[in-house]
Short mmCIF file of C-alpha atoms and ligand atoms in Angstrom, two decimals:
data_model
loop_
_atom_site.label_atom_id
_atom_site.label_comp_id
_atom_site.label_asym_id
_atom_site.label_seq_id
_atom_site.Cartn_x
_atom_site.Cartn_y
_atom_site.Cartn_z
CA MET A 162 -152.41 -114.30 58.71
CA GLU A 163 -152.30 -112.55 55.36
CA ALA A 164 -150.41 -109.68 56.93
CA ARG A 165 -147.79 -112.21 58.09
CA ILE A 166 -147.37 -113.62 54.56
CA LYS A 167 -146.86 -110.10 53.26
CA GLU A 168 -144.24 -109.46 55.92
CA LEU A 169 -142.40 -112.70 55.15
CA ARG A 170 -142.51 -112.02 51.42
CA ALA A 171 -140.89 -108.67 52.06
CA GLU A 172 -138.14 -110.57 53.89
CA ILE A 173 -137.73 -112.88 50.89
CA ASP A 174 -137.46 -109.89 48.58
CA ARG A 175 -134.76 -108.40 50.77
CA ILE A 176 -132.86 -111.70 50.81
CA ASN A 177 -133.17 -111.99 47.01
CA ARG A 178 -131.56 -108.57 46.65
CA GLU A 179 -128.80 -109.53 49.06
CA LEU A 180 -128.21 -112.80 47.22
CA LEU A 181 -128.07 -110.91 43.95
CA LEU A 182 -125.45 -108.52 45.32
CA LEU A 183 -123.43 -111.42 46.73
CA LEU A 184 -123.64 -113.32 43.44
CA SER A 185 -122.51 -110.24 41.54
CA GLU A 186 -119.59 -109.77 43.91
CA ARG A 187 -118.70 -113.44 43.50
CA GLY A 188 -118.89 -113.02 39.70
CA ARG A 189 -116.59 -110.01 39.73
CA ILE A 190 -114.02 -111.88 41.82
CA ALA A 191 -114.24 -114.97 39.56
CA ALA A 192 -113.72 -112.77 36.48
CA GLU A 193 -110.65 -111.24 38.15
CA ILE A 194 -109.27 -114.73 38.81
CA GLY A 195 -110.09 -115.59 35.18
CA ARG A 196 -108.08 -112.60 33.90
CA ILE A 197 -105.03 -113.63 35.94
CA GLN A 198 -105.33 -117.27 34.81
CA THR A 199 -105.57 -116.12 31.19
CA GLU A 200 -102.44 -114.02 31.59
CA LEU A 201 -100.56 -116.93 33.13
CA GLY A 202 -101.94 -119.38 30.56
CA LEU A 203 -103.59 -121.44 33.32
CA PRO A 204 -106.81 -123.39 32.80
CA HIS A 205 -110.00 -121.93 34.30
CA TYR A 206 -111.69 -125.17 35.21
CA ASP A 207 -110.27 -126.77 38.34
CA PRO A 208 -112.27 -129.88 39.29
CA VAL A 209 -110.34 -130.42 42.54
CA ARG A 210 -111.11 -126.91 43.72
CA GLU A 211 -114.79 -127.37 42.82
CA ALA A 212 -114.99 -130.63 44.73
CA GLU A 213 -113.40 -128.99 47.80
CA MET A 214 -115.87 -126.11 47.72
CA LEU A 215 -118.79 -128.53 47.46
CA ASP A 216 -117.41 -130.58 50.39
CA ASP A 217 -117.10 -127.46 52.55
CA LEU A 218 -120.63 -126.37 51.69
CA THR A 219 -122.14 -129.77 52.44
CA ARG A 220 -120.28 -129.94 55.74
CA GLU A 221 -121.48 -126.52 56.79
CA ASN A 222 -125.00 -126.85 55.42
CA PRO A 223 -127.34 -125.78 58.28
CA GLY A 224 -130.51 -126.97 56.46
CA PRO A 225 -133.37 -126.93 55.68
CA PHE A 226 -132.20 -127.67 52.11
CA PRO A 227 -130.78 -131.19 51.70
CA SER A 228 -127.10 -131.27 50.76
CA GLU A 229 -127.90 -132.58 47.28
CA THR A 230 -129.99 -129.46 46.61
CA ILE A 231 -127.25 -127.19 47.89
CA LYS A 232 -124.75 -128.97 45.64
CA ARG A 233 -127.00 -128.56 42.62
CA LEU A 234 -127.52 -124.86 43.27
CA PHE A 235 -123.84 -124.17 43.78
CA LYS A 236 -122.86 -126.18 40.71
CA GLU A 237 -125.01 -123.76 38.68
CA ILE A 238 -123.17 -120.85 40.29
CA PHE A 239 -119.80 -122.46 39.50
CA LYS A 240 -120.87 -122.99 35.90
CA ALA A 241 -121.92 -119.37 35.50
CA SER A 242 -118.63 -118.19 37.04
CA LEU A 243 -116.62 -120.42 34.69
CA ALA A 244 -118.49 -118.92 31.74
CA LEU A 245 -117.45 -115.47 32.95
CA GLU A 246 -113.82 -116.55 33.21
CA GLU A 247 -113.90 -118.02 29.72
CA ALA A 248 -115.54 -114.88 28.38
CA GLU A 249 -112.39 -113.09 29.50
CA ASP A 250 -110.41 -115.40 27.21
CA GLN A 251 -112.58 -114.53 24.23
CA LYS A 252 -111.44 -110.95 24.46
CA VAL A 253 -107.82 -111.79 23.93
CA PHE A 254 -108.01 -114.13 20.93
CA LEU A 255 -105.82 -112.74 18.21
CA TYR A 256 -108.29 -113.76 15.48
CA SER A 257 -111.14 -111.89 17.14
CA ARG A 258 -112.55 -108.66 15.84
CA LYS A 259 -112.63 -107.49 19.44
CA ALA A 260 -108.83 -107.67 19.55
CA HIS A 261 -108.44 -106.11 16.11
CA PRO A 262 -111.47 -104.15 14.86
CA GLU A 263 -109.92 -103.22 11.49
CA PRO A 264 -110.16 -105.92 8.82
CA THR A 265 -106.83 -107.46 7.92
CA VAL A 266 -105.67 -106.99 4.35
CA VAL A 267 -103.26 -109.67 3.16
CA GLU A 268 -100.66 -108.62 0.60
CA ALA A 269 -99.25 -111.59 -1.25
CA GLY A 270 -96.94 -110.70 -4.13
CA PRO A 271 -99.08 -108.85 -6.66
CA ALA A 272 -102.36 -109.88 -4.99
CA THR A 273 -104.36 -108.08 -2.32
CA ILE A 274 -106.80 -110.22 -0.34
CA GLY A 275 -109.39 -108.62 1.89
CA GLY A 276 -109.16 -105.25 0.15
CA GLU A 277 -111.90 -103.42 -1.73
CA LYS A 278 -112.36 -106.02 -4.44
CA PRO A 279 -112.95 -109.75 -4.14
CA VAL A 280 -110.09 -111.87 -5.37
CA LEU A 281 -110.17 -114.91 -7.64
CA VAL A 282 -107.94 -117.86 -6.82
CA ALA A 283 -107.77 -120.36 -9.66
CA GLY A 284 -105.61 -123.05 -11.18
CA PRO A 285 -105.30 -126.79 -11.47
CA CYS A 286 -105.69 -129.17 -8.58
CA SER A 287 -102.16 -130.50 -9.23
CA ILE A 288 -99.29 -129.10 -11.21
CA GLU A 289 -98.64 -131.84 -13.77
CA SER A 290 -96.26 -130.40 -16.35
CA GLU A 291 -94.66 -127.15 -17.46
CA GLU A 292 -97.02 -126.92 -20.40
CA GLN A 293 -100.12 -127.48 -18.27
CA ILE A 294 -99.34 -124.85 -15.62
CA GLU A 295 -98.01 -122.33 -18.15
CA GLN A 296 -101.10 -122.61 -20.35
CA THR A 297 -103.38 -122.27 -17.33
CA ALA A 298 -101.51 -119.31 -15.84
CA ALA A 299 -101.50 -117.46 -19.17
CA PHE A 300 -105.22 -118.06 -19.67
CA LEU A 301 -106.18 -117.02 -16.14
CA ALA A 302 -103.90 -113.97 -15.94
CA GLU A 303 -105.43 -112.61 -19.13
CA ARG A 304 -108.83 -112.80 -17.42
CA GLY A 305 -107.72 -110.87 -14.36
CA VAL A 306 -107.01 -113.75 -11.95
CA LYS A 307 -104.39 -112.59 -9.48
CA VAL A 308 -103.72 -115.79 -7.53
CA LEU A 309 -102.58 -118.99 -9.25
CA ARG A 310 -103.17 -122.20 -7.33
CA GLY A 311 -101.57 -125.56 -8.03
CA GLY A 312 -100.61 -128.48 -5.83
CA ALA A 313 -97.05 -129.79 -5.75
CA TYR A 314 -97.51 -131.91 -2.62
CA LYS A 315 -100.94 -133.53 -2.78
CA PRO A 316 -102.89 -135.01 0.13
CA ARG A 317 -104.39 -138.06 -1.61
CA THR A 318 -106.78 -140.45 0.04
CA SER A 319 -104.95 -143.42 -1.50
CA PRO A 320 -101.17 -143.68 -1.04
CA TYR A 321 -100.99 -145.13 -4.57
CA ALA A 322 -102.63 -142.10 -6.24
CA PHE A 323 -100.53 -139.35 -7.85
CA GLN A 324 -98.80 -137.52 -5.01
CA GLY A 325 -97.70 -134.38 -6.90
CA LEU A 326 -94.42 -133.38 -8.54
CA GLY A 327 -92.89 -132.15 -5.28
CA ARG A 328 -90.07 -129.63 -5.65
CA ARG A 329 -90.31 -129.67 -9.44
CA GLY A 330 -93.95 -128.68 -9.09
CA LEU A 331 -92.96 -125.76 -6.88
CA GLU A 332 -90.48 -124.53 -9.46
CA LEU A 333 -92.99 -124.78 -12.30
CA GLY A 334 -95.80 -123.11 -10.35
CA ALA A 335 -93.65 -120.24 -9.10
CA ALA A 336 -92.16 -119.61 -12.54
CA ALA A 337 -95.56 -119.59 -14.27
CA ALA A 338 -97.04 -117.25 -11.66
CA ARG A 339 -94.07 -114.90 -11.92
CA ARG A 340 -94.20 -114.81 -15.72
CA HIS A 341 -97.83 -113.72 -15.58
CA GLY A 342 -97.73 -111.32 -12.64
CA MET A 343 -99.67 -113.59 -10.29
CA ALA A 344 -99.20 -114.74 -6.71
CA PHE A 345 -98.61 -118.49 -6.30
CA VAL A 346 -100.39 -120.53 -3.64
CA THR A 347 -99.60 -124.16 -2.98
CA GLU A 348 -100.22 -126.66 -0.22
CA VAL A 349 -97.65 -127.67 2.35
CA MET A 350 -98.31 -130.90 4.24
CA ASP A 351 -95.16 -131.51 6.24
CA THR A 352 -93.26 -129.30 8.66
CA ARG A 353 -90.05 -130.37 6.88
CA ASP A 354 -91.34 -128.85 3.62
CA VAL A 355 -92.34 -125.45 4.98
CA GLU A 356 -88.97 -123.89 4.21
CA PRO A 357 -88.67 -125.02 0.57
CA VAL A 358 -92.35 -124.30 -0.11
CA ALA A 359 -92.01 -120.81 1.40
CA GLU A 360 -89.04 -120.22 -0.89
CA TYR A 361 -91.24 -120.66 -3.99
CA ALA A 362 -94.78 -119.81 -2.92
CA ASP A 363 -96.25 -116.40 -2.12
CA ILE A 364 -98.94 -118.09 -0.03
CA LEU A 365 -98.77 -121.39 1.89
CA GLN A 366 -101.94 -123.47 1.93
CA VAL A 367 -102.77 -125.65 4.92
CA GLY A 368 -105.23 -128.23 3.61
CA ALA A 369 -108.44 -129.44 5.18
CA ARG A 370 -106.79 -132.69 6.30
CA ASN A 371 -104.10 -130.78 8.15
CA MET A 372 -106.18 -128.08 9.81
CA GLN A 373 -105.41 -129.50 13.22
CA ASN A 374 -101.80 -130.47 12.53
CA PHE A 375 -100.61 -128.14 15.24
CA ALA A 376 -96.90 -128.57 14.53
CA LEU A 377 -97.56 -127.58 10.90
CA LEU A 378 -99.67 -124.58 11.97
CA ARG A 379 -96.85 -123.34 14.19
CA GLU A 380 -94.30 -123.85 11.44
CA VAL A 381 -96.28 -121.94 8.79
CA GLY A 382 -96.81 -119.29 11.47
CA ARG A 383 -93.05 -118.96 11.80
CA SER A 384 -92.52 -118.86 8.01
CA GLY A 385 -93.75 -115.27 7.82
CA ARG A 386 -95.59 -116.09 4.55
CA PRO A 387 -99.33 -115.45 4.09
CA VAL A 388 -101.33 -118.61 4.82
CA PHE A 389 -104.56 -120.01 3.38
CA LEU A 390 -106.12 -122.03 6.17
CA LYS A 391 -108.69 -124.46 4.84
CA ARG A 392 -111.44 -125.52 7.20
CA GLY A 393 -111.18 -129.18 8.16
CA MET A 394 -113.92 -131.33 6.67
CA SER A 395 -115.34 -132.11 10.11
CA ALA A 396 -114.10 -129.05 11.96
CA THR A 397 -116.43 -126.77 13.87
CA VAL A 398 -116.14 -123.05 13.30
CA GLU A 399 -114.51 -122.73 16.71
CA GLU A 400 -111.87 -125.35 15.88
CA TRP A 401 -111.15 -123.51 12.61
CA PHE A 402 -110.66 -120.23 14.50
CA TYR A 403 -108.41 -121.93 17.05
CA ALA A 404 -106.32 -123.30 14.19
CA ALA A 405 -105.95 -119.74 12.88
CA GLU A 406 -104.96 -118.68 16.39
CA TYR A 407 -102.02 -121.12 16.30
CA ILE A 408 -100.65 -119.32 13.25
CA LEU A 409 -101.39 -115.83 14.57
CA ALA A 410 -99.78 -116.67 17.91
CA GLN A 411 -96.47 -117.17 16.08
CA GLY A 412 -96.58 -113.50 15.09
CA ASN A 413 -97.88 -114.16 11.56
CA GLY A 414 -100.96 -112.00 11.01
CA GLN A 415 -101.33 -112.86 7.31
CA VAL A 416 -103.98 -115.56 7.58
CA VAL A 417 -106.85 -116.10 5.14
CA LEU A 418 -109.68 -118.42 6.19
CA VAL A 419 -110.94 -120.73 3.43
CA GLU A 420 -114.32 -122.44 3.74
CA ARG A 421 -114.25 -125.54 1.47
CA GLY A 422 -117.33 -127.47 2.47
CA ILE A 423 -117.87 -129.91 5.29
CA ARG A 424 -118.71 -133.58 5.28
CA THR A 425 -122.39 -134.29 5.82
CA PHE A 426 -124.77 -137.14 5.01
CA GLU A 427 -125.36 -135.64 1.55
CA ARG A 428 -124.04 -137.73 -1.34
CA TRP A 429 -125.01 -135.70 -4.41
CA THR A 430 -122.23 -133.27 -3.65
CA ARG A 431 -118.68 -134.02 -2.48
CA ASN A 432 -119.13 -131.82 0.58
CA THR A 433 -121.71 -129.31 1.80
CA LEU A 434 -120.77 -125.64 1.44
CA ASP A 435 -121.25 -124.03 4.83
CA LEU A 436 -121.85 -120.41 3.90
CA GLN A 437 -122.97 -119.66 7.43
CA ALA A 438 -119.46 -120.48 8.61
CA ALA A 439 -117.96 -118.11 6.04
CA VAL A 440 -120.26 -115.30 7.20
CA LEU A 441 -119.52 -116.08 10.84
CA ALA A 442 -115.81 -115.94 10.04
CA LYS A 443 -116.32 -112.48 8.53
CA GLN A 444 -118.30 -111.33 11.55
CA GLU A 445 -116.17 -112.80 14.32
CA THR A 446 -112.68 -112.42 12.92
CA HIS A 447 -110.74 -109.65 11.20
CA LEU A 448 -109.23 -112.10 8.69
CA PRO A 449 -110.11 -112.26 4.99
CA VAL A 450 -112.42 -115.15 4.06
CA ILE A 451 -112.43 -117.06 0.80
CA VAL A 452 -114.89 -119.71 -0.34
CA ASP A 453 -113.53 -122.70 -2.27
CA VAL A 454 -116.56 -123.68 -4.30
CA THR A 455 -114.76 -126.48 -6.13
CA HIS A 456 -113.92 -128.72 -3.18
CA ALA A 457 -117.27 -127.92 -1.58
CA ALA A 458 -119.37 -129.02 -4.56
CA GLY A 459 -117.09 -131.55 -6.22
CA ARG A 460 -119.01 -130.95 -9.45
CA THR A 461 -118.87 -128.12 -11.94
CA ASP A 462 -122.56 -127.28 -12.34
CA LEU A 463 -122.86 -125.73 -8.88
CA LEU A 464 -119.78 -123.52 -8.99
CA ALA A 465 -121.23 -120.31 -10.42
CA PRO A 466 -124.40 -120.21 -8.27
CA MET A 467 -122.41 -121.00 -5.11
CA ALA A 468 -119.76 -118.40 -5.95
CA ARG A 469 -122.53 -115.83 -6.49
CA ALA A 470 -124.07 -116.73 -3.14
CA ALA A 471 -120.69 -116.45 -1.39
CA LEU A 472 -119.86 -113.09 -2.95
CA ALA A 473 -123.34 -111.77 -2.18
CA ALA A 474 -122.77 -112.85 1.43
CA GLY A 475 -119.70 -110.60 1.53
CA VAL A 476 -116.69 -112.91 1.34
CA ASP A 477 -113.34 -111.67 0.06
CA GLY A 478 -112.92 -114.09 -2.80
CA VAL A 479 -113.63 -117.40 -4.41
CA HIS A 480 -111.36 -120.32 -5.11
CA VAL A 481 -111.95 -122.55 -8.12
CA GLU A 482 -110.02 -125.32 -9.88
CA VAL A 483 -109.27 -124.85 -13.58
CA HIS A 484 -107.44 -127.32 -15.82
CA PRO A 485 -106.76 -127.23 -19.58
CA ASN A 486 -108.15 -130.75 -19.94
CA PRO A 487 -109.93 -131.86 -16.76
CA LEU A 488 -110.84 -135.30 -18.09
CA VAL A 489 -107.21 -136.37 -18.02
CA ALA A 490 -106.24 -134.48 -14.83
CA LEU A 491 -104.18 -136.56 -12.43
CA SER A 492 -106.33 -135.49 -9.45
CA ASP A 493 -109.89 -134.21 -8.96
CA ASN A 494 -110.84 -134.69 -12.59
CA GLN A 495 -114.60 -134.58 -11.89
CA GLN A 496 -114.67 -131.08 -10.51
CA GLN A 497 -112.21 -128.90 -12.43
CA LEU A 498 -113.43 -126.37 -14.98
CA ASP A 499 -111.97 -126.37 -18.47
CA PHE A 500 -111.15 -123.02 -20.09
CA PRO A 501 -114.55 -122.42 -21.75
CA GLY A 502 -116.17 -123.48 -18.47
CA PHE A 503 -114.13 -120.88 -16.59
CA GLU A 504 -115.14 -118.20 -19.13
CA ARG A 505 -118.80 -119.00 -18.44
CA PHE A 506 -118.16 -119.06 -14.69
CA LEU A 507 -116.53 -115.63 -14.86
CA GLU A 508 -119.38 -114.19 -16.91
CA ALA A 509 -121.89 -115.54 -14.40
CA ILE A 510 -120.22 -113.81 -11.43
CA ARG A 511 -118.77 -110.72 -13.11
CA ASP A 512 -121.33 -108.27 -11.72
CA LEU A 513 -120.25 -109.24 -8.19
CA LEU A 514 -116.50 -108.75 -8.70
C1 LIG B 287 -106.77 -128.55 -2.65
O1 LIG B 287 -107.01 -127.33 -2.53
O2 LIG B 287 -106.22 -129.05 -3.64
C2 LIG B 287 -107.21 -129.46 -1.59
C3 LIG B 287 -106.69 -130.68 -1.47
O3 LIG B 287 -108.18 -128.93 -0.83
P1 LIG B 287 -108.75 -129.41 0.60
O4 LIG B 287 -107.58 -129.44 1.53
O5 LIG B 287 -109.74 -128.33 0.91
O6 LIG B 287 -109.38 -130.75 0.38
MN1 LIG B 288 -108.24 -130.49 -5.67
#
């Protein structure tokens, strides 16, 4: 009897090996189909085809396994094959390090982002007047800041809050940056504004609230200008990368990923800085990554420690809001640094710059 069991087990081993070879062959063929579908831009998952295959298998099931068991087993095989097909897609993403092993260096006017040295992006939340932006630009340029930020079109939660100076803000921001040898970055919210904003700004910012505004992503992709892509406040890392892909797919390779905190249950801070996402972005993509500590924390006392943590984690720069008189700022007045505050911030991170 025991000899018989041994004999049958040898049979099972042989069948296992055959099944393994058949599964591998099936996997290779599925991957080949996946490659063709990717090239043609076709989806990999085809529920009708899966249902047909399951119908065929149930009809031809000779037993002893009940049809439900056969279905369950084959569904696992289908799932594994689909994963192989999707893995083929991963290889061709333009954001991926696999597609582009060398890190991308973004040249924006006089600023280099993603080069040897981390970059500082600073300026007021909103451009409010010529005096305000001029004073800020002069102060920051003297301290080595190469990128001046300032909103002209502001995404405000309330439609009755200050919405920015619009085109006048663009003129003031661009002029101040030019006078002080800085690059100018400002947010664009509407596809209709991409052209005028690109005329004045060295870098276009897509804000957190617009990260999945696909028409806007395409349009900034076509502008040919470097883009700061903020992570949406509830966006997964994958969604953030896909958003970057929209811009890259338009032939614009000058994309900088900006982690700015995500919304969590925490209330002591405006958002929660997701440093893991910033590090993942460095590992998985070839794009420069900047951490916006201001919008993440929403308070000034956390800016220096968070900037230190981000720089120690290897990001390409930090983004911080600075205003000559934050208490009277027309937007984000709780979180902007005043000039002495920025001096202290700079001192606290200097050894990492
Ligand atoms: C900003 O940078 O001024 C801004 C509105 O940021 P976010 O889109 O990250 O909220
Ligand atoms: Mn702001």
